[in-house]
Amino acid sequence: MTKLYLVRHGETVDNVAQILQGQEPGQLNERGLEQAREVREKMASEQIDVFIASDLKRAIETCRIIAEPHGMAVETTALLRERDWGSFTGKFIPTLKDVEWPDDIETLEQMKSRARNFITYLKVAYPGKTVLAVGHGLINKAIQSVYFHKPMNEIQKMGNAEIRVLML
């Protein structure tokens, strides 16, 4: 069985500004860096075999900070990328409340497909290992939706730098 520590990246400048980052790189703010350091301290004594992050900067940076005491490199994967918000990317979230969604937004089913592929990848590549993976709010929600066989709206939102444990 593969043990997965699923982590959301630390807080970013755009999180605070309520900007829809989507698949933009993102930049951790000072609080986000501190959150990553807090997770590093919590996880320093844990036996972790592999560190994996979304290939977006905010997740890689969070994961590298957490991996420091282990002296291990961070593997990256596009499977852990945040939802592609299409033409909504970069928009101020409160202004999108009653706006019709464009056709270029990644669907929940597409996200759940990536989530299934990520879970399968971990089971095949790292059986019996402990993996710490840093993703994003919605892809992490999709992973848990697939894992628990529940609709995404029944999965509680993860806070920045929050850790959840899944046994795959």
Short mmCIF file of N, CA and C in Angstrom, two decimals, residues 11 15 17 35-36 53 55 62 68 71 82 88 109-110 129 137 151 168:
data_model
loop_
_atom_site.label_atom_id
_atom_site.label_comp_id
_atom_site.label_asym_id
_atom_site.label_seq_id
_atom_site.Cartn_x
_atom_site.Cartn_y
_atom_site.Cartn_z
N GLU A 11 0.39 29.78 0.81
CA GLU A 11 -0.36 30.95 0.32
C GLU A 11 0.46 31.76 -0.68
N ASN A 15 -3.50 34.42 -4.16
CA ASN A 15 -4.53 33.93 -3.23
C ASN A 15 -5.09 35.10 -2.43
N ALA A 17 -4.93 38.30 -3.14
CA ALA A 17 -5.56 39.30 -4.01
C ALA A 17 -6.83 38.78 -4.67
N GLN A 35 4.31 28.99 5.97
CA GLN A 35 3.47 27.78 6.01
C GLN A 35 4.25 26.57 5.53
N ALA A 36 5.02 26.73 4.46
CA ALA A 36 5.84 25.63 3.94
C ALA A 36 6.88 25.20 4.97
N ALA A 53 5.70 17.24 -6.86
CA ALA A 53 4.94 18.49 -6.88
C ALA A 53 4.34 18.71 -8.26
N ASP A 55 3.92 20.87 -11.51
CA ASP A 55 5.01 21.55 -12.20
C ASP A 55 4.85 23.07 -12.22
N THR A 62 7.00 25.15 -2.54
CA THR A 62 6.50 24.59 -1.28
C THR A 62 7.12 23.22 -1.03
N GLU A 68 13.62 19.72 2.22
CA GLU A 68 14.97 20.09 2.63
C GLU A 68 15.61 19.16 3.66
N GLY A 71 16.92 15.94 2.22
CA GLY A 71 17.98 15.98 1.23
C GLY A 71 17.61 15.33 -0.09
N GLU A 82 -3.06 22.75 -11.17
CA GLU A 82 -4.37 23.27 -10.79
C GLU A 82 -5.29 23.25 -12.01
N PHE A 88 -10.73 32.65 -17.86
CA PHE A 88 -10.95 33.21 -16.51
C PHE A 88 -9.62 33.39 -15.77
N GLU A 109 -14.79 16.55 -14.81
CA GLU A 109 -14.49 15.19 -15.27
C GLU A 109 -13.06 15.11 -15.78
N GLN A 110 -12.60 16.13 -16.49
CA GLN A 110 -11.21 16.14 -16.97
C GLN A 110 -10.24 16.18 -15.78
N LYS A 129 5.51 2.52 -0.80
CA LYS A 129 6.33 3.67 -0.43
C LYS A 129 5.48 4.77 0.20
N GLY A 137 -5.53 23.48 -4.60
CA GLY A 137 -6.84 23.29 -4.00
C GLY A 137 -7.77 22.37 -4.77
N PRO A 151 -18.71 13.02 -4.77
CA PRO A 151 -18.68 14.21 -5.64
C PRO A 151 -17.72 15.26 -5.05
N LEU A 168 -3.27 4.43 -0.43
CA LEU A 168 -3.65 3.98 -1.76
C LEU A 168 -3.44 2.48 -1.94
#
